[in-house]
PDB file of N, CA and C in Angstrom:
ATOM      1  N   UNK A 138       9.626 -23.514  17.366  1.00 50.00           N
ATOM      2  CA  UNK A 138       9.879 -22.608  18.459  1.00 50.00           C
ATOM      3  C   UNK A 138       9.576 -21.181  17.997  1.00 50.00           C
ATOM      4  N   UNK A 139       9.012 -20.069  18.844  1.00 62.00           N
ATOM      5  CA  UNK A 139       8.491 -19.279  18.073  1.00 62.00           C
ATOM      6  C   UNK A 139       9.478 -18.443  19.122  1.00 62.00           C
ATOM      7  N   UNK A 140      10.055 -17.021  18.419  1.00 60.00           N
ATOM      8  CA  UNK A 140      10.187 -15.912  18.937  1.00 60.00           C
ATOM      9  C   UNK A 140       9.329 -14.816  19.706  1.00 60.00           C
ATOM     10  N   UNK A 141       9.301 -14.876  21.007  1.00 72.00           N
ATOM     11  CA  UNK A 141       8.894 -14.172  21.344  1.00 72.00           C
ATOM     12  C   UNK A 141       9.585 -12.446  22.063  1.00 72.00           C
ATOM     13  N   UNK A 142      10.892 -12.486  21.603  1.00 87.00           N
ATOM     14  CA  UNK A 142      11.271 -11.766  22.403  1.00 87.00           C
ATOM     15  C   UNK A 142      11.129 -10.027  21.604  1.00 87.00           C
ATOM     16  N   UNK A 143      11.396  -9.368  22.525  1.00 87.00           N
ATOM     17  CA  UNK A 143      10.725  -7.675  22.342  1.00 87.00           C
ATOM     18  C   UNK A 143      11.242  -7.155  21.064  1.00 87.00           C
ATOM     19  N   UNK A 144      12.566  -7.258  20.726  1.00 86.00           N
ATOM     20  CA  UNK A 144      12.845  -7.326  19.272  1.00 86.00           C
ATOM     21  C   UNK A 144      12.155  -7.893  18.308  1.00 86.00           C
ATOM     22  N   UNK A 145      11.322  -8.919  18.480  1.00 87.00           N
ATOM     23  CA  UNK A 145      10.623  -9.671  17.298  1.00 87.00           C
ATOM     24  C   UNK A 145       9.306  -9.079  17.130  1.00 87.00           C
ATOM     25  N   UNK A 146       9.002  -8.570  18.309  1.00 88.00           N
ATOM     26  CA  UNK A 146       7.406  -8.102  18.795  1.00 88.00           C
ATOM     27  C   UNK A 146       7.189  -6.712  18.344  1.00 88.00           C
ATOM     28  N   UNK A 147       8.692  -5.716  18.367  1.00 89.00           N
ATOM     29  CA  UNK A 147       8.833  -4.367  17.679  1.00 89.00           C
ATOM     30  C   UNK A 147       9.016  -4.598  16.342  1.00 89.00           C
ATOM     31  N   UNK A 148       9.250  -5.133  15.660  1.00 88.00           N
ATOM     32  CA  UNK A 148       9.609  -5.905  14.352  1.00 88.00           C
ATOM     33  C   UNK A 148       8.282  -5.795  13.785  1.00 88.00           C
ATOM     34  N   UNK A 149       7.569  -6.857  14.207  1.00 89.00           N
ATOM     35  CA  UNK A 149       6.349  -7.105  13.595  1.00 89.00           C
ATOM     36  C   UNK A 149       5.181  -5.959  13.648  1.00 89.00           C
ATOM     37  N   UNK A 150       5.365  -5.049  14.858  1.00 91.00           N
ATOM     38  CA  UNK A 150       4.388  -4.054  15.090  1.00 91.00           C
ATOM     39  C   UNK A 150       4.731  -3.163  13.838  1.00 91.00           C
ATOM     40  N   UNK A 151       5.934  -2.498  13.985  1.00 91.00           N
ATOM     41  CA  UNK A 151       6.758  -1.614  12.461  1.00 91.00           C
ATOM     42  C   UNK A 151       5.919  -2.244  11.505  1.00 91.00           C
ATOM     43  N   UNK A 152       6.704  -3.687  11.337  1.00 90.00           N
ATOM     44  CA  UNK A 152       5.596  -4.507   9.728  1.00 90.00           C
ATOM     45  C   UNK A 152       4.329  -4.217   9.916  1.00 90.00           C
ATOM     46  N   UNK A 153       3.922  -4.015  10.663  1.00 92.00           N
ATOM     47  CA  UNK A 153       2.278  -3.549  10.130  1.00 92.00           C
ATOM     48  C   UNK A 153       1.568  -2.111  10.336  1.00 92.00           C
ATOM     49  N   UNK A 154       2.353  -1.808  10.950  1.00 93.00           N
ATOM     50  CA  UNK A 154       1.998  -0.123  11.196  1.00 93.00           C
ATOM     51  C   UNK A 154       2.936  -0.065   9.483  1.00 93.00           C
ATOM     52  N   UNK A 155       3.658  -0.186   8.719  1.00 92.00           N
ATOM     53  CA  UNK A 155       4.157   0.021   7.513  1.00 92.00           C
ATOM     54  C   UNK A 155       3.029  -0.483   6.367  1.00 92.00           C
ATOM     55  N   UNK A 156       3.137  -1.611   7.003  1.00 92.00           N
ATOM     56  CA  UNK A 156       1.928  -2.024   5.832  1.00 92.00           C
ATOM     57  C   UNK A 156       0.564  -1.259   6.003  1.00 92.00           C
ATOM     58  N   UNK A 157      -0.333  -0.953   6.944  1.00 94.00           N
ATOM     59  CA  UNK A 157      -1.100   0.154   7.091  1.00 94.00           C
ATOM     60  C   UNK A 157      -1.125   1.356   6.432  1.00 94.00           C
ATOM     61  N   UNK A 158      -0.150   2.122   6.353  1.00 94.00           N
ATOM     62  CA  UNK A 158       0.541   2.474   5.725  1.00 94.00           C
ATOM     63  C   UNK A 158       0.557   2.620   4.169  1.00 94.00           C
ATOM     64  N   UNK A 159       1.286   1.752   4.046  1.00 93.00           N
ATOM     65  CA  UNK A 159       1.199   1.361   2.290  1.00 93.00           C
ATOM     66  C   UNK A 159       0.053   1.039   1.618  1.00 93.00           C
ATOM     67  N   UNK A 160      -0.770   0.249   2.909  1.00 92.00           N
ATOM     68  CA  UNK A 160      -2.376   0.044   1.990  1.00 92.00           C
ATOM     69  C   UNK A 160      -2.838   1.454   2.058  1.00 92.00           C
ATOM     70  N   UNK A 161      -3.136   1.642   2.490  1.00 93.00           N
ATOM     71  CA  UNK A 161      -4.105   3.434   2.740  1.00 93.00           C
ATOM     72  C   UNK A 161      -3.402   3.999   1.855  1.00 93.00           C
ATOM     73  N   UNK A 162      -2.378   4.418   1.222  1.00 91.00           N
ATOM     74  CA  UNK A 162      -1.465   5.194   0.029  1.00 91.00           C
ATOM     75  C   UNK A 162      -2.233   4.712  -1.085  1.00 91.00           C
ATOM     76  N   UNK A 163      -1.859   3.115  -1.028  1.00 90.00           N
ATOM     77  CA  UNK A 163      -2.554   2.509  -2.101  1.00 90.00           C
ATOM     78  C   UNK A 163      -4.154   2.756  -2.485  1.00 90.00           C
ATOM     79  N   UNK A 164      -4.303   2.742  -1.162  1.00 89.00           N
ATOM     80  CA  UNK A 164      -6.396   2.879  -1.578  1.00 89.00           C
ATOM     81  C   UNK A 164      -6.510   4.330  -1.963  1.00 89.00           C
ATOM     82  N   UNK A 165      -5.657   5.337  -1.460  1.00 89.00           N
ATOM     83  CA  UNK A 165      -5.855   7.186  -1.785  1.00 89.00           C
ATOM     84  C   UNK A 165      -5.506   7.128  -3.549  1.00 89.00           C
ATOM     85  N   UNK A 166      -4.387   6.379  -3.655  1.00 86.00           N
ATOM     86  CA  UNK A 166      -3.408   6.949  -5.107  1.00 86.00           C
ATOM     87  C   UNK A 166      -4.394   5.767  -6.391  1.00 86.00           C
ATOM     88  N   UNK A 167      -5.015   5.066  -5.917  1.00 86.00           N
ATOM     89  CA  UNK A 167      -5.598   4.217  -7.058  1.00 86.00           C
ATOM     90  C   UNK A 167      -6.629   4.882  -7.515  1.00 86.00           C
ATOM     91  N   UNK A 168      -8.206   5.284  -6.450  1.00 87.00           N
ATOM     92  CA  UNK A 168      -9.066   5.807  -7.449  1.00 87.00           C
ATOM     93  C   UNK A 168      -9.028   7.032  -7.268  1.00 87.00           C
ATOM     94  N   UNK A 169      -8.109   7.847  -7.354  1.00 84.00           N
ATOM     95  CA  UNK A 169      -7.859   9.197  -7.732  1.00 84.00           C
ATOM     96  C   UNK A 169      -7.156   9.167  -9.191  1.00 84.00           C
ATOM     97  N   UNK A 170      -5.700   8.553  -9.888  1.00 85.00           N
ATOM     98  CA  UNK A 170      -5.459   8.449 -10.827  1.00 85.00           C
ATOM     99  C   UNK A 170      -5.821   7.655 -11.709  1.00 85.00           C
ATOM    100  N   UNK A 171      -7.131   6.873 -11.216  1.00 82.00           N
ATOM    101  CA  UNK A 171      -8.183   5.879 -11.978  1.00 82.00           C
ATOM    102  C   UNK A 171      -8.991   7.290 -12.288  1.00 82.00           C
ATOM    103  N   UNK A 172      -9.408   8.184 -11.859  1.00 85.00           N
ATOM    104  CA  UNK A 172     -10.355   8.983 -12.090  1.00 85.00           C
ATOM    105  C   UNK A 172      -9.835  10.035 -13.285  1.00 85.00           C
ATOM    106  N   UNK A 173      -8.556  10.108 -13.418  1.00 83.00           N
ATOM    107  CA  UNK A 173      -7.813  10.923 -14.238  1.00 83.00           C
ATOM    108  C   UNK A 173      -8.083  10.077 -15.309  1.00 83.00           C
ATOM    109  N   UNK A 174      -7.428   9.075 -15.101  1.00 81.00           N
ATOM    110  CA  UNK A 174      -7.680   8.214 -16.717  1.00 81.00           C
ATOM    111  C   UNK A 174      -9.032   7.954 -17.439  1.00 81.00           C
ATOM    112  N   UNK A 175     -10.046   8.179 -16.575  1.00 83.00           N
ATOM    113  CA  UNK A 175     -11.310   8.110 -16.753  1.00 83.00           C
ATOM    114  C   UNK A 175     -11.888   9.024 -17.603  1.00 83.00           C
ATOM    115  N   UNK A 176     -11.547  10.164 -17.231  1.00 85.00           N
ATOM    116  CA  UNK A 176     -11.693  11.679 -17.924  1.00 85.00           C
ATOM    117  C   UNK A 176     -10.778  12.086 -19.121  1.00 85.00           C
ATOM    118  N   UNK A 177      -9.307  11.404 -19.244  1.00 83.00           N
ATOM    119  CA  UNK A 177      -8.957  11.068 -20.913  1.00 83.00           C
ATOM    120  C   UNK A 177      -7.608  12.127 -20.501  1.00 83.00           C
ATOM    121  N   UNK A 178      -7.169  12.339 -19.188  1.00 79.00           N
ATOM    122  CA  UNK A 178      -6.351  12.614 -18.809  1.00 79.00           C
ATOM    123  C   UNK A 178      -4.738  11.536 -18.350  1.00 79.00           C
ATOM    124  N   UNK A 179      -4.933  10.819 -19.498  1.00 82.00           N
ATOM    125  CA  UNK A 179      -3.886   9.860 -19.766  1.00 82.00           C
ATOM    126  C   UNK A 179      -2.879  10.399 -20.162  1.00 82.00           C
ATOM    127  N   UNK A 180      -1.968  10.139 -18.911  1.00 83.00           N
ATOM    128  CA  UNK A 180      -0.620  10.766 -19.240  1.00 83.00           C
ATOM    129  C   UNK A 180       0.394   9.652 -18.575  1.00 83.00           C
ATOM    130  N   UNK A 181       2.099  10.085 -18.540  1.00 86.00           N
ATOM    131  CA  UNK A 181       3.026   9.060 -17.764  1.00 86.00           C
ATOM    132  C   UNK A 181       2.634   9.221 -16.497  1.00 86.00           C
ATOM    133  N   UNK A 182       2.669  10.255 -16.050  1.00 87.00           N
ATOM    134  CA  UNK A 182       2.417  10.284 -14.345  1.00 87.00           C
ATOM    135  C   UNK A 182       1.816  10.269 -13.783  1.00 87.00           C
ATOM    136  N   UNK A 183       0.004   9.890 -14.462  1.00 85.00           N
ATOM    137  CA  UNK A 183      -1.066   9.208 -14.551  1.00 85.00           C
ATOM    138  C   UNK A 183      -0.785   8.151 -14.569  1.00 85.00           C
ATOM    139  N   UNK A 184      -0.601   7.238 -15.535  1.00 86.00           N
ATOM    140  CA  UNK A 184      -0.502   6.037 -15.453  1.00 86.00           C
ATOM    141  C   UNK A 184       0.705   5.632 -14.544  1.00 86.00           C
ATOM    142  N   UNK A 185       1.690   6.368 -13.992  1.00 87.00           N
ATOM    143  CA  UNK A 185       2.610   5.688 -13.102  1.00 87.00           C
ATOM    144  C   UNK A 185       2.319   5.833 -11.804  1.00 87.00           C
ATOM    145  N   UNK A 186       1.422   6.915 -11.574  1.00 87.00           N
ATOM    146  CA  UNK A 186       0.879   6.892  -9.818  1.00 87.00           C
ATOM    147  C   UNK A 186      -0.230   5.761  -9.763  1.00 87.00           C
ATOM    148  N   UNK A 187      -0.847   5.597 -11.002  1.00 87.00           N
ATOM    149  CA  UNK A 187      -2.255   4.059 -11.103  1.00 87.00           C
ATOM    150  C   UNK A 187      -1.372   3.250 -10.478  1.00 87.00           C
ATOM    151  N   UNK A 188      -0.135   2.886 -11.130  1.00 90.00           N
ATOM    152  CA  UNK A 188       0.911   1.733 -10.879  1.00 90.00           C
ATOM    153  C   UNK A 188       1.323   1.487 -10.089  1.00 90.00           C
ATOM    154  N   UNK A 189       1.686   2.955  -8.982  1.00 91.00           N
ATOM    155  CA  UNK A 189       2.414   2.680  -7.955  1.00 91.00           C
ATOM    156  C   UNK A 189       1.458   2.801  -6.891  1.00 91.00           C
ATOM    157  N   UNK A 190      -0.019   3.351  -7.095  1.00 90.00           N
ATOM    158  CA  UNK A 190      -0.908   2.950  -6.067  1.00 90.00           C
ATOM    159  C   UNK A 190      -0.880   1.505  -6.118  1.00 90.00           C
ATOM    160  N   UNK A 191      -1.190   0.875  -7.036  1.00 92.00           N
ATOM    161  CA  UNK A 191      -1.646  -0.979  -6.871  1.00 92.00           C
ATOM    162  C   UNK A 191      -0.268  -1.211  -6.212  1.00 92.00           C
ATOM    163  N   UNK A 192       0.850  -1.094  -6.477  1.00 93.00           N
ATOM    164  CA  UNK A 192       2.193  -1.784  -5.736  1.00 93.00           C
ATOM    165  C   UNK A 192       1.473  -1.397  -4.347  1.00 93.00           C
ATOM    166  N   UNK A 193       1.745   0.098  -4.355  1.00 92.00           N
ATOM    167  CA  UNK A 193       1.588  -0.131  -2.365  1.00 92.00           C
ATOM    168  C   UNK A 193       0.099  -0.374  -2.062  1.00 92.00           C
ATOM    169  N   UNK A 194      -0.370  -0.858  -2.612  1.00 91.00           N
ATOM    170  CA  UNK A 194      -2.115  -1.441  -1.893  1.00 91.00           C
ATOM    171  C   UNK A 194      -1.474  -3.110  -1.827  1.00 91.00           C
ATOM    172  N   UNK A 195      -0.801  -3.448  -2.735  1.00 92.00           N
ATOM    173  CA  UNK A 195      -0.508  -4.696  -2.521  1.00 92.00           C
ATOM    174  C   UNK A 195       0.499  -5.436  -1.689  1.00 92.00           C
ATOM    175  N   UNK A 196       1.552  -4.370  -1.537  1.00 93.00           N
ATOM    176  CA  UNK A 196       2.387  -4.584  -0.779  1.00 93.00           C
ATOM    177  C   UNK A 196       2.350  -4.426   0.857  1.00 93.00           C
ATOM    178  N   UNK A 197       1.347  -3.561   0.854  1.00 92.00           N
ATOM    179  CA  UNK A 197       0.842  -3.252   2.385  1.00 92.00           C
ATOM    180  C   UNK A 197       0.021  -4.441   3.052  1.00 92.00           C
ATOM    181  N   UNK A 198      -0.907  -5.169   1.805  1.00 92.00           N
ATOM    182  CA  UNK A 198      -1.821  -6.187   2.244  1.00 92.00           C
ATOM    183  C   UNK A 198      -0.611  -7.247   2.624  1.00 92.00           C
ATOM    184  N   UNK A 199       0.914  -7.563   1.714  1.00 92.00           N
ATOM    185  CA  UNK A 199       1.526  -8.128   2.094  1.00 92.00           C
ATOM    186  C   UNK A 199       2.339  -8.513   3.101  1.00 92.00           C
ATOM    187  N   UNK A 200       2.645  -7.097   3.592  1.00 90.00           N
ATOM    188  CA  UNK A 200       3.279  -6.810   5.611  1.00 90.00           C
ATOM    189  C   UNK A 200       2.636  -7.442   6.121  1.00 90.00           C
ATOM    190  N   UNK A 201       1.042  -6.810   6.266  1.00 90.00           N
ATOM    191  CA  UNK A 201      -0.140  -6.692   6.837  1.00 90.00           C
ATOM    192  C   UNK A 201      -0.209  -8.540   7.210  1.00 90.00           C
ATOM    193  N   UNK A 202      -0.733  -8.969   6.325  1.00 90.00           N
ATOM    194  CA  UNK A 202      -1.022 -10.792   6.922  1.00 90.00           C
ATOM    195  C   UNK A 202       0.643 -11.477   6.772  1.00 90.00           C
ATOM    196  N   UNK A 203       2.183 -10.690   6.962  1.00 86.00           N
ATOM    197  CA  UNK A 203       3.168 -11.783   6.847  1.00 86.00           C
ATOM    198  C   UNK A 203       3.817 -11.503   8.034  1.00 86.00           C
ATOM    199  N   UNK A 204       3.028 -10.439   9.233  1.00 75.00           N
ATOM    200  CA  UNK A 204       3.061 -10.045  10.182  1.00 75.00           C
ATOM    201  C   UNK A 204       2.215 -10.216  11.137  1.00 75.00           C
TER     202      UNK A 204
END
């Protein structure tokens, strides 16, 4: 039986307007602090924005198709 009611339907729109969202962060914050590390500008907050771009590129793809 599937939910269709307007609560489930605002639910799922949020989940992917979020995940939208999180991917596009993800695709901005990856090859920008890929480009830092490239140039030998290896630092923590270099390598932790690399990190936390891939989380939200991945986590957005995850809303994205569990929505």
């Amino acid at each position: 039986m599937t939910d269709t009611s307007a609560a489930a339907r605002v639910r799922s729109l949020l989940g992917r307007i979020a995940g939208h969202v999180l991917l596009f962060t993800g695709a901005l914050l990856t090859p920008a602090s890929l480009w830092f590390i490239l140039n030998g500008r290896i630092g923590v907050l270099v390598v932790a924005a690399h990190l936390w771009g891939w989380l939200c590129f991945l986590a957005g793809l995850s809303l994205i198709y569990s929505n």
